GROMACS .gro file of C-alpha atoms in nm:
model
  372
    1MET     CA    1   0.990  -1.824   1.181
    2ASN     CA    2   0.739  -1.804   0.900
    3ASN     CA    3   0.438  -1.894   1.112
    4PRO     CA    4   0.256  -1.634   1.323
    5ILE     CA    5   0.490  -1.535   1.608
    6THR     CA    6   0.512  -1.268   1.874
    7LEU     CA    7   0.886  -1.209   1.915
    8GLY     CA    8   1.003  -0.917   2.127
    9ARG     CA    9   0.667  -0.761   2.197
   10ARG     CA   10   0.425  -0.652   2.466
   11GLN     CA   11   0.062  -0.583   2.398
   12LEU     CA   12  -0.123  -0.286   2.537
   13LEU     CA   13  -0.496  -0.255   2.489
   14LYS     CA   14  -0.620   0.097   2.537
   15LYS     CA   15  -0.991   0.170   2.555
   16ILE     CA   16  -1.106   0.436   2.308
   17GLY     CA   17  -1.480   0.430   2.322
   18ALA     CA   18  -1.735   0.162   2.396
   19GLY     CA   19  -1.627  -0.180   2.277
   20SER     CA   20  -1.320  -0.063   2.085
   21ALA     CA   21  -0.949  -0.110   2.153
   22LEU     CA   22  -0.618   0.010   2.017
   23ALA     CA   23  -0.344  -0.249   1.980
   24VAL     CA   24   0.011  -0.128   2.032
   25VAL     CA   25   0.318  -0.343   1.971
   26GLY     CA   26   0.637  -0.301   2.170
   27ALA     CA   27   0.974  -0.416   2.036
   28PRO     CA   28   1.342  -0.321   2.062
   29ALA     CA   29   1.299  -0.107   1.749
   30LEU     CA   30   0.962   0.039   1.849
   31ALA     CA   31   0.860   0.367   1.696
   32GLN     CA   32   0.642   0.615   1.881
   33ALA     CA   33   0.281   0.504   1.924
   34PHE     CA   34   0.030   0.771   1.830
   35SER     CA   35  -0.293   0.813   2.023
   36PHE     CA   36  -0.611   0.854   1.823
   37ALA     CA   37  -0.975   0.907   1.909
   38PRO     CA   38  -1.249   0.822   1.658
   39SER     CA   39  -1.508   1.082   1.571
   40GLN     CA   40  -1.802   1.099   1.808
   41ARG     CA   41  -2.020   1.238   1.531
   42TYR     CA   42  -2.201   1.067   1.245
   43PRO     CA   43  -2.124   1.096   0.965
   44ASP     CA   44  -1.750   1.108   1.028
   45PRO     CA   45  -1.622   1.450   0.907
   46ALA     CA   46  -1.298   1.274   0.806
   47VAL     CA   47  -1.488   1.115   0.516
   48GLN     CA   48  -1.518   1.401   0.270
   49ILE     CA   49  -1.746   1.395  -0.035
   50LEU     CA   50  -1.575   1.579  -0.322
   51ASP     CA   51  -1.841   1.477  -0.575
   52PRO     CA   52  -2.201   1.365  -0.506
   53SER     CA   53  -2.123   1.030  -0.670
   54PHE     CA   54  -1.908   0.936  -0.369
   55ALA     CA   55  -2.198   0.964  -0.124
   56ARG     CA   56  -2.314   0.610  -0.207
   57TYR     CA   57  -1.986   0.468  -0.075
   58ARG     CA   58  -1.998   0.641   0.264
   59ILE     CA   59  -2.164   0.455   0.549
   60TYR     CA   60  -2.339   0.719   0.759
   61SER     CA   61  -2.263   0.551   1.094
   62SER     CA   62  -1.908   0.429   1.021
   63THR     CA   63  -1.600   0.614   1.147
   64VAL     CA   64  -1.228   0.585   1.092
   65GLU     CA   65  -1.065   0.358   1.352
   66GLN     CA   66  -0.699   0.322   1.446
   67VAL     CA   67  -0.669  -0.053   1.499
   68ALA     CA   68  -0.292  -0.075   1.554
   69THR     CA   69   0.012   0.148   1.592
   70GLY     CA   70   0.383   0.140   1.683
   71MET     CA   71   0.546   0.105   1.340
   72ARG     CA   72   0.808   0.323   1.172
   73TRP     CA   73   0.684   0.311   0.811
   74ALA     CA   74   0.380   0.095   0.741
   75GLU     CA   75   0.335  -0.045   0.391
   76GLY     CA   76   0.199  -0.328   0.179
   77PRO     CA   77  -0.116  -0.446   0.363
   78VAL     CA   78  -0.281  -0.767   0.244
   79TYR     CA   79  -0.595  -0.931   0.384
   80PHE     CA   80  -0.636  -1.304   0.451
   81PRO     CA   81  -0.997  -1.421   0.505
   82GLY     CA   82  -1.097  -1.647   0.792
   83SER     CA   83  -1.096  -2.024   0.750
   84LYS     CA   84  -1.473  -2.024   0.693
   85ALA     CA   85  -1.690  -1.783   0.497
   86GLY     CA   86  -1.802  -1.490   0.711
   87GLU     CA   87  -1.539  -1.542   0.979
   88PRO     CA   88  -1.290  -1.270   1.074
   89GLY     CA   89  -0.950  -1.287   0.911
   90HIS     CA   90  -0.623  -1.102   0.950
   91VAL     CA   91  -0.409  -0.834   0.786
   92LEU     CA   92  -0.038  -0.867   0.719
   93LEU     CA   93   0.161  -0.550   0.653
   94SER     CA   94   0.523  -0.445   0.630
   95ASP     CA   95   0.703  -0.227   0.884
   96ILE     CA   96   0.994  -0.157   0.651
   97PRO     CA   97   1.260   0.022   0.863
   98ASN     CA   98   1.204  -0.227   1.146
   99ASN     CA   99   1.255  -0.510   0.894
  100ARG     CA  100   0.945  -0.706   0.992
  101ILE     CA  101   0.598  -0.808   0.878
  102MET     CA  102   0.318  -0.740   1.125
  103LYS     CA  103  -0.016  -0.915   1.178
  104PHE     CA  104  -0.346  -0.761   1.288
  105ASP     CA  105  -0.602  -1.022   1.397
  106GLU     CA  106  -0.961  -0.908   1.338
  107LYS     CA  107  -1.112  -1.144   1.593
  108THR     CA  108  -0.890  -1.066   1.892
  109GLY     CA  109  -0.751  -0.724   1.799
  110ALA     CA  110  -0.399  -0.853   1.866
  111PHE     CA  111  -0.115  -0.687   1.676
  112THR     CA  112   0.200  -0.897   1.665
  113VAL     CA  113   0.524  -0.956   1.479
  114TRP     CA  114   0.448  -1.220   1.215
  115ARG     CA  115   0.794  -1.235   1.057
  116SER     CA  116   1.116  -1.073   1.170
  117ASN     CA  117   1.423  -1.034   0.948
  118ALA     CA  118   1.185  -0.989   0.656
  119ASN     CA  119   1.445  -0.854   0.410
  120PHE     CA  120   1.285  -0.511   0.434
  121SER     CA  121   0.966  -0.637   0.271
  122ASN     CA  122   0.743  -0.380   0.105
  123GLY     CA  123   0.441  -0.484  -0.103
  124ASN     CA  124   0.242  -0.798  -0.026
  125THR     CA  125  -0.052  -0.973  -0.189
  126ARG     CA  126  -0.224  -1.312  -0.210
  127ASP     CA  127  -0.200  -1.541  -0.510
  128ARG     CA  128  -0.508  -1.721  -0.643
  129GLN     CA  129  -0.431  -2.014  -0.416
  130GLY     CA  130  -0.428  -1.796  -0.104
  131ARG     CA  131  -0.052  -1.789  -0.051
  132LEU     CA  132   0.147  -1.482   0.048
  133LEU     CA  133   0.353  -1.309  -0.221
  134THR     CA  134   0.607  -1.055  -0.098
  135CYS     CA  135   0.836  -0.793  -0.251
  136GLU     CA  136   1.160  -0.808  -0.052
  137HIS     CA  137   1.284  -0.470  -0.162
  138SER     CA  138   1.634  -0.462  -0.016
  139VAL     CA  139   1.927  -0.693   0.062
  140THR     CA  140   1.775  -0.996  -0.115
  141ARG     CA  141   1.588  -0.780  -0.373
  142ARG     CA  142   1.351  -1.053  -0.480
  143VAL     CA  143   0.988  -1.164  -0.507
  144THR     CA  144   0.897  -1.460  -0.289
  145ARG     CA  145   0.603  -1.688  -0.210
  146THR     CA  146   0.538  -1.823   0.137
  147GLU     CA  147   0.411  -2.179   0.108
  148ARG     CA  148   0.142  -2.320   0.336
  149ASP     CA  149   0.408  -2.501   0.541
  150GLY     CA  150   0.598  -2.174   0.592
  151GLN     CA  151   0.876  -2.245   0.347
  152ILE     CA  152   0.982  -1.957   0.119
  153THR     CA  153   1.006  -2.001  -0.256
  154VAL     CA  154   1.199  -1.745  -0.462
  155LEU     CA  155   0.995  -1.649  -0.770
  156ALA     CA  156   1.221  -1.379  -0.919
  157ASP     CA  157   1.547  -1.212  -0.821
  158ARG     CA  158   1.716  -1.143  -1.155
  159PHE     CA  159   1.629  -1.020  -1.501
  160GLU     CA  160   1.855  -1.097  -1.794
  161GLY     CA  161   2.121  -1.216  -1.551
  162LYS     CA  162   2.127  -0.897  -1.341
  163ARG     CA  163   1.982  -0.840  -0.995
  164LEU     CA  164   1.647  -0.666  -0.962
  165ASN     CA  165   1.647  -0.314  -0.818
  166ALA     CA  166   1.404  -0.314  -0.526
  167PRO     CA  167   1.070  -0.491  -0.587
  168ASN     CA  168   0.800  -0.264  -0.448
  169ASP     CA  169   0.435  -0.349  -0.516
  170ILE     CA  170   0.269  -0.660  -0.654
  171VAL     CA  171  -0.061  -0.786  -0.801
  172VAL     CA  172  -0.188  -1.114  -0.945
  173LYS     CA  173  -0.401  -1.154  -1.256
  174SER     CA  174  -0.670  -1.420  -1.297
  175ASP     CA  175  -0.441  -1.621  -1.527
  176ASP     CA  176  -0.198  -1.659  -1.230
  177SER     CA  177   0.054  -1.420  -1.382
  178ILE     CA  178   0.230  -1.199  -1.123
  179TRP     CA  179   0.300  -0.832  -1.197
  180PHE     CA  180   0.534  -0.617  -0.987
  181THR     CA  181   0.715  -0.283  -0.992
  182ASP     CA  182   1.090  -0.246  -0.945
  183PRO     CA  183   1.198   0.109  -0.848
  184LEU     CA  184   1.513   0.205  -0.657
  185PHE     CA  185   1.375   0.299  -0.315
  186GLY     CA  186   1.509  -0.003  -0.124
  187ILE     CA  187   1.867   0.051  -0.240
  188ASN     CA  188   1.879   0.432  -0.239
  189GLY     CA  189   1.978   0.458   0.126
  190GLU     CA  190   2.002   0.287   0.464
  191TRP     CA  191   1.656   0.370   0.606
  192GLU     CA  192   1.452   0.107   0.420
  193GLY     CA  193   1.732  -0.143   0.366
  194ALA     CA  194   2.091  -0.127   0.248
  195ARG     CA  195   2.239   0.111  -0.008
  196ALA     CA  196   2.348  -0.067  -0.325
  197LYS     CA  197   2.430   0.008  -0.685
  198PRO     CA  198   2.149  -0.078  -0.931
  199GLU     CA  199   2.228  -0.334  -1.197
  200GLN     CA  200   1.926  -0.277  -1.417
  201ALA     CA  201   1.947   0.004  -1.672
  202SER     CA  202   1.587   0.113  -1.604
  203THR     CA  203   1.316   0.091  -1.341
  204ASN     CA  204   1.067  -0.158  -1.484
  205VAL     CA  205   0.730  -0.319  -1.438
  206TYR     CA  206   0.757  -0.696  -1.475
  207ARG     CA  207   0.521  -0.979  -1.562
  208LEU     CA  208   0.602  -1.323  -1.425
  209GLY     CA  209   0.403  -1.576  -1.625
  210ALA     CA  210   0.262  -1.897  -1.483
  211ASP     CA  211   0.537  -2.068  -1.685
  212GLY     CA  212   0.802  -1.883  -1.484
  213GLN     CA  213   0.910  -1.651  -1.766
  214LEU     CA  214   0.992  -1.298  -1.647
  215THR     CA  215   0.923  -1.015  -1.893
  216ALA     CA  216   0.978  -0.640  -1.861
  217VAL     CA  217   0.642  -0.505  -1.981
  218ILE     CA  218   0.707  -0.136  -1.898
  219THR     CA  219   1.055   0.017  -1.913
  220ASP     CA  220   0.993   0.392  -1.955
  221LEU     CA  221   0.854   0.493  -1.612
  222VAL     CA  222   1.083   0.654  -1.355
  223ASN     CA  223   1.045   0.457  -1.031
  224PRO     CA  224   0.708   0.285  -1.087
  225ASN     CA  225   0.532   0.226  -0.758
  226GLY     CA  226   0.175   0.103  -0.689
  227LEU     CA  227  -0.015  -0.093  -0.952
  228ALA     CA  228  -0.357  -0.253  -0.997
  229PHE     CA  229  -0.588  -0.396  -1.262
  230SER     CA  230  -0.931  -0.268  -1.355
  231PRO     CA  231  -1.209  -0.507  -1.240
  232ASP     CA  232  -1.237  -0.666  -1.587
  233GLU     CA  233  -0.856  -0.677  -1.624
  234THR     CA  234  -0.864  -0.485  -1.951
  235LYS     CA  235  -0.649  -0.208  -1.801
  236LEU     CA  236  -0.338  -0.191  -1.588
  237TYR     CA  237  -0.283   0.118  -1.373
  238VAL     CA  238   0.068   0.212  -1.255
  239VAL     CA  239   0.193   0.495  -1.035
  240GLU     CA  240   0.499   0.680  -1.162
  241TRP     CA  241   0.674   0.820  -0.856
  242LYS     CA  242   0.891   1.061  -1.052
  243GLY     CA  243   0.622   1.189  -1.282
  244THR     CA  244   0.644   1.528  -1.453
  245PRO     CA  245   0.544   1.772  -1.320
  246ASN     CA  246   0.369   1.562  -1.052
  247ARG     CA  247   0.334   1.201  -0.953
  248SER     CA  248   0.093   1.027  -1.186
  249ILE     CA  249  -0.113   0.717  -1.251
  250TRP     CA  250  -0.077   0.584  -1.604
  251SER     CA  251  -0.340   0.364  -1.766
  252PHE     CA  252  -0.248   0.091  -2.015
  253ASP     CA  253  -0.477  -0.125  -2.225
  254LEU     CA  254  -0.400  -0.488  -2.151
  255GLN     CA  255  -0.398  -0.718  -2.454
  256PRO     CA  256  -0.499  -1.087  -2.429
  257ASP     CA  257  -0.137  -1.192  -2.487
  258GLY     CA  258  -0.014  -0.982  -2.194
  259ARG     CA  259   0.121  -0.691  -2.398
  260LEU     CA  260   0.035  -0.333  -2.303
  261ALA     CA  261  -0.080  -0.055  -2.534
  262ASN     CA  262  -0.222   0.299  -2.535
  263LYS     CA  263  -0.033   0.455  -2.247
  264THR     CA  264  -0.254   0.733  -2.107
  265LYS     CA  265  -0.215   0.959  -1.805
  266LEU     CA  266  -0.526   0.897  -1.595
  267ILE     CA  267  -0.442   1.092  -1.277
  268ASP     CA  268  -0.204   1.378  -1.208
  269ALA     CA  269  -0.133   1.429  -0.837
  270ALA     CA  270  -0.157   1.807  -0.833
  271ASP     CA  271  -0.175   2.027  -0.522
  272GLN     CA  272   0.144   1.874  -0.374
  273GLY     CA  273  -0.019   1.533  -0.342
  274ALA     CA  274   0.182   1.212  -0.349
  275LEU     CA  275   0.046   0.889  -0.492
  276ASP     CA  276   0.178   0.561  -0.357
  277GLY     CA  277  -0.011   0.231  -0.330
  278PHE     CA  278  -0.376   0.194  -0.430
  279LYS     CA  279  -0.658  -0.053  -0.483
  280VAL     CA  280  -0.952  -0.071  -0.723
  281ASP     CA  281  -1.308  -0.149  -0.616
  282ARG     CA  282  -1.572  -0.345  -0.807
  283ASP     CA  283  -1.704  -0.026  -0.968
  284GLY     CA  284  -1.359   0.060  -1.102
  285ASN     CA  285  -1.285   0.344  -0.857
  286LEU     CA  286  -0.924   0.389  -0.750
  287TRP     CA  287  -0.866   0.424  -0.372
  288CYS     CA  288  -0.522   0.582  -0.345
  289GLY     CA  289  -0.278   0.636  -0.061
  290TRP     CA  290  -0.217   1.010  -0.039
  291GLY     CA  291   0.003   1.262   0.137
  292SER     CA  292   0.258   1.537   0.088
  293ASN     CA  293   0.515   1.490  -0.186
  294GLY     CA  294   0.775   1.666   0.031
  295ALA     CA  295   0.831   1.956  -0.210
  296LEU     CA  296   0.950   2.277  -0.045
  297ALA     CA  297   0.801   2.622  -0.090
  298ALA     CA  298   0.995   2.865  -0.308
  299GLU     CA  299   1.046   3.113  -0.023
  300PRO     CA  300   1.124   3.060   0.347
  301LEU     CA  301   0.911   3.172   0.640
  302ASP     CA  302   1.027   3.329   0.962
  303VAL     CA  303   0.986   3.070   1.238
  304GLY     CA  304   1.120   3.177   1.576
  305GLY     CA  305   1.376   3.401   1.415
  306ARG     CA  306   1.493   3.136   1.169
  307GLN     CA  307   1.432   3.127   0.797
  308VAL     CA  308   1.261   2.792   0.738
  309TYR     CA  309   1.145   2.647   0.408
  310PRO     CA  310   0.802   2.492   0.470
  311LEU     CA  311   0.637   2.223   0.263
  312ARG     CA  312   0.430   2.325  -0.035
  313GLY     CA  313   0.091   2.226   0.096
  314ARG     CA  314   0.016   2.128   0.454
  315SER     CA  315   0.058   1.762   0.544
  316GLU     CA  316  -0.247   1.778   0.769
  317ASP     CA  317  -0.460   1.870   0.466
  318LEU     CA  318  -0.309   1.602   0.240
  319ASP     CA  319  -0.270   1.292   0.457
  320GLY     CA  320  -0.526   1.023   0.385
  321VAL     CA  321  -0.689   0.837   0.097
  322MET     CA  322  -0.800   1.004  -0.224
  323VAL     CA  323  -1.067   0.825  -0.428
  324PHE     CA  324  -1.091   0.869  -0.805
  325ASN     CA  325  -1.359   0.740  -1.041
  326PRO     CA  326  -1.259   0.533  -1.348
  327GLN     CA  327  -1.231   0.855  -1.552
  328GLY     CA  328  -0.969   0.993  -1.310
  329LYS     CA  329  -1.190   1.247  -1.131
  330ALA     CA  330  -1.141   1.291  -0.755
  331ILE     CA  331  -1.472   1.206  -0.586
  332GLY     CA  332  -1.384   1.144  -0.222
  333PHE     CA  333  -1.118   1.190   0.044
  334ILE     CA  334  -1.065   1.009   0.375
  335ARG     CA  335  -0.867   1.234   0.602
  336LEU     CA  336  -0.614   1.066   0.834
  337PRO     CA  337  -0.372   1.202   1.096
  338GLU     CA  338  -0.084   1.023   0.921
  339ARG     CA  339   0.021   0.984   0.560
  340CYS     CA  340  -0.129   0.674   0.396
  341ALA     CA  341   0.123   0.477   0.192
  342ASN     CA  342  -0.093   0.182   0.089
  343LEU     CA  343  -0.425   0.013   0.156
  344THR     CA  344  -0.636  -0.295   0.098
  345PHE     CA  345  -0.996  -0.408   0.119
  346GLY     CA  346  -1.074  -0.677   0.377
  347GLY     CA  347  -1.315  -0.793   0.640
  348PRO     CA  348  -1.551  -1.091   0.610
  349LYS     CA  349  -1.760  -0.898   0.354
  350ASN     CA  350  -1.463  -0.736   0.172
  351ASN     CA  351  -1.600  -0.392   0.263
  352ARG     CA  352  -1.352  -0.282   0.529
  353LEU     CA  353  -1.080  -0.051   0.403
  354TYR     CA  354  -0.746  -0.105   0.580
  355MET     CA  355  -0.505   0.188   0.545
  356ALA     CA  356  -0.133   0.148   0.626
  357SER     CA  357  -0.034   0.498   0.735
  358SER     CA  358   0.314   0.587   0.858
  359HIS     CA  359   0.309   0.450   1.216
  360SER     CA  360  -0.041   0.302   1.225
  361LEU     CA  361  -0.307   0.085   1.063
  362TYR     CA  362  -0.648   0.249   1.022
  363ALA     CA  363  -0.977   0.092   0.915
  364LEU     CA  364  -1.310   0.216   0.781
  365TYR     CA  365  -1.621   0.027   0.673
  366VAL     CA  366  -1.747   0.151   0.338
  367GLU     CA  367  -2.030   0.072   0.096
  368SER     CA  368  -1.775  -0.058  -0.150
  369HIS     CA  369  -1.597  -0.387  -0.210
  370GLY     CA  370  -1.251  -0.465  -0.339
  371ALA     CA  371  -1.236  -0.584  -0.697
  372VAL     CA  372  -1.030  -0.890  -0.602
   0.00000   0.00000   0.00000
């Protein structure tokens, strides 16, 4: 079951422009597939320059593509290179409510179920040996590694004798230590797993050393979410989902012994924006999943004779990827028709941005490269 499979699916390839195709997966738990047409104009108006410094990262003749759709809540994309340098690879990503991990194949465009009964997996990444690391954020509530033969090794499921909350996002440092966040999302309800009572007193960020020792390195953030290192690994960035007054990214100085110091708010998601997962490029810019935070307006509007409380801020203006420079200034925005929860750099040259967005996976070639 841990090898690439295509259980319960049918593939539909829909032409959307010369030489391009949209892969749609069918399954018993299929969500609605959303149609999408790429921009016919260059440069793509969806790629917005908020500061002149972002212009260098936009490719004039590259447009946003929808490469796959048919999920219920797409999360945790991770890229695996081809077997030889320069060859196409594949993306794995979680479809959390459908309890499966999906696979998008760059060479064929196929979009298939890679693992079913995935324990409501959320964040995924590769370790330094090229193996899949996964945050199973409900039911099992653990961090696992998929070995090359498909066997699953449990890396962490308890801290100080108590079950983890709901492992969410995960990164690996060059010393082979594994860092992951542990909020409550996977046990708060029945949509992304199974409701359960938390056993941990706080929602922590953990470091799992190469020696197997698990340490809570951050204990004072409310529902930490996405996390990433700066390119030189001197800083750790962490999203706080329940930030005050808005969601935030905190910056920590990373000491050689693994301790963190100098907690500083780098980014405040104002204007009703919602930070989630993010990645850092080689220049230290933060490419962040973005969308509405769901907050309601203070007063209702009349809609068809009903008093309806709208969102504060329009989703269609917020959905996409916000790019910040290392100083925390917003420099670019990639507008998408769906909210982007998480993203990763991939492609044979590590310059293709894959964006897991609600029901779909989008891609855009950029003049930037992932830091890892």
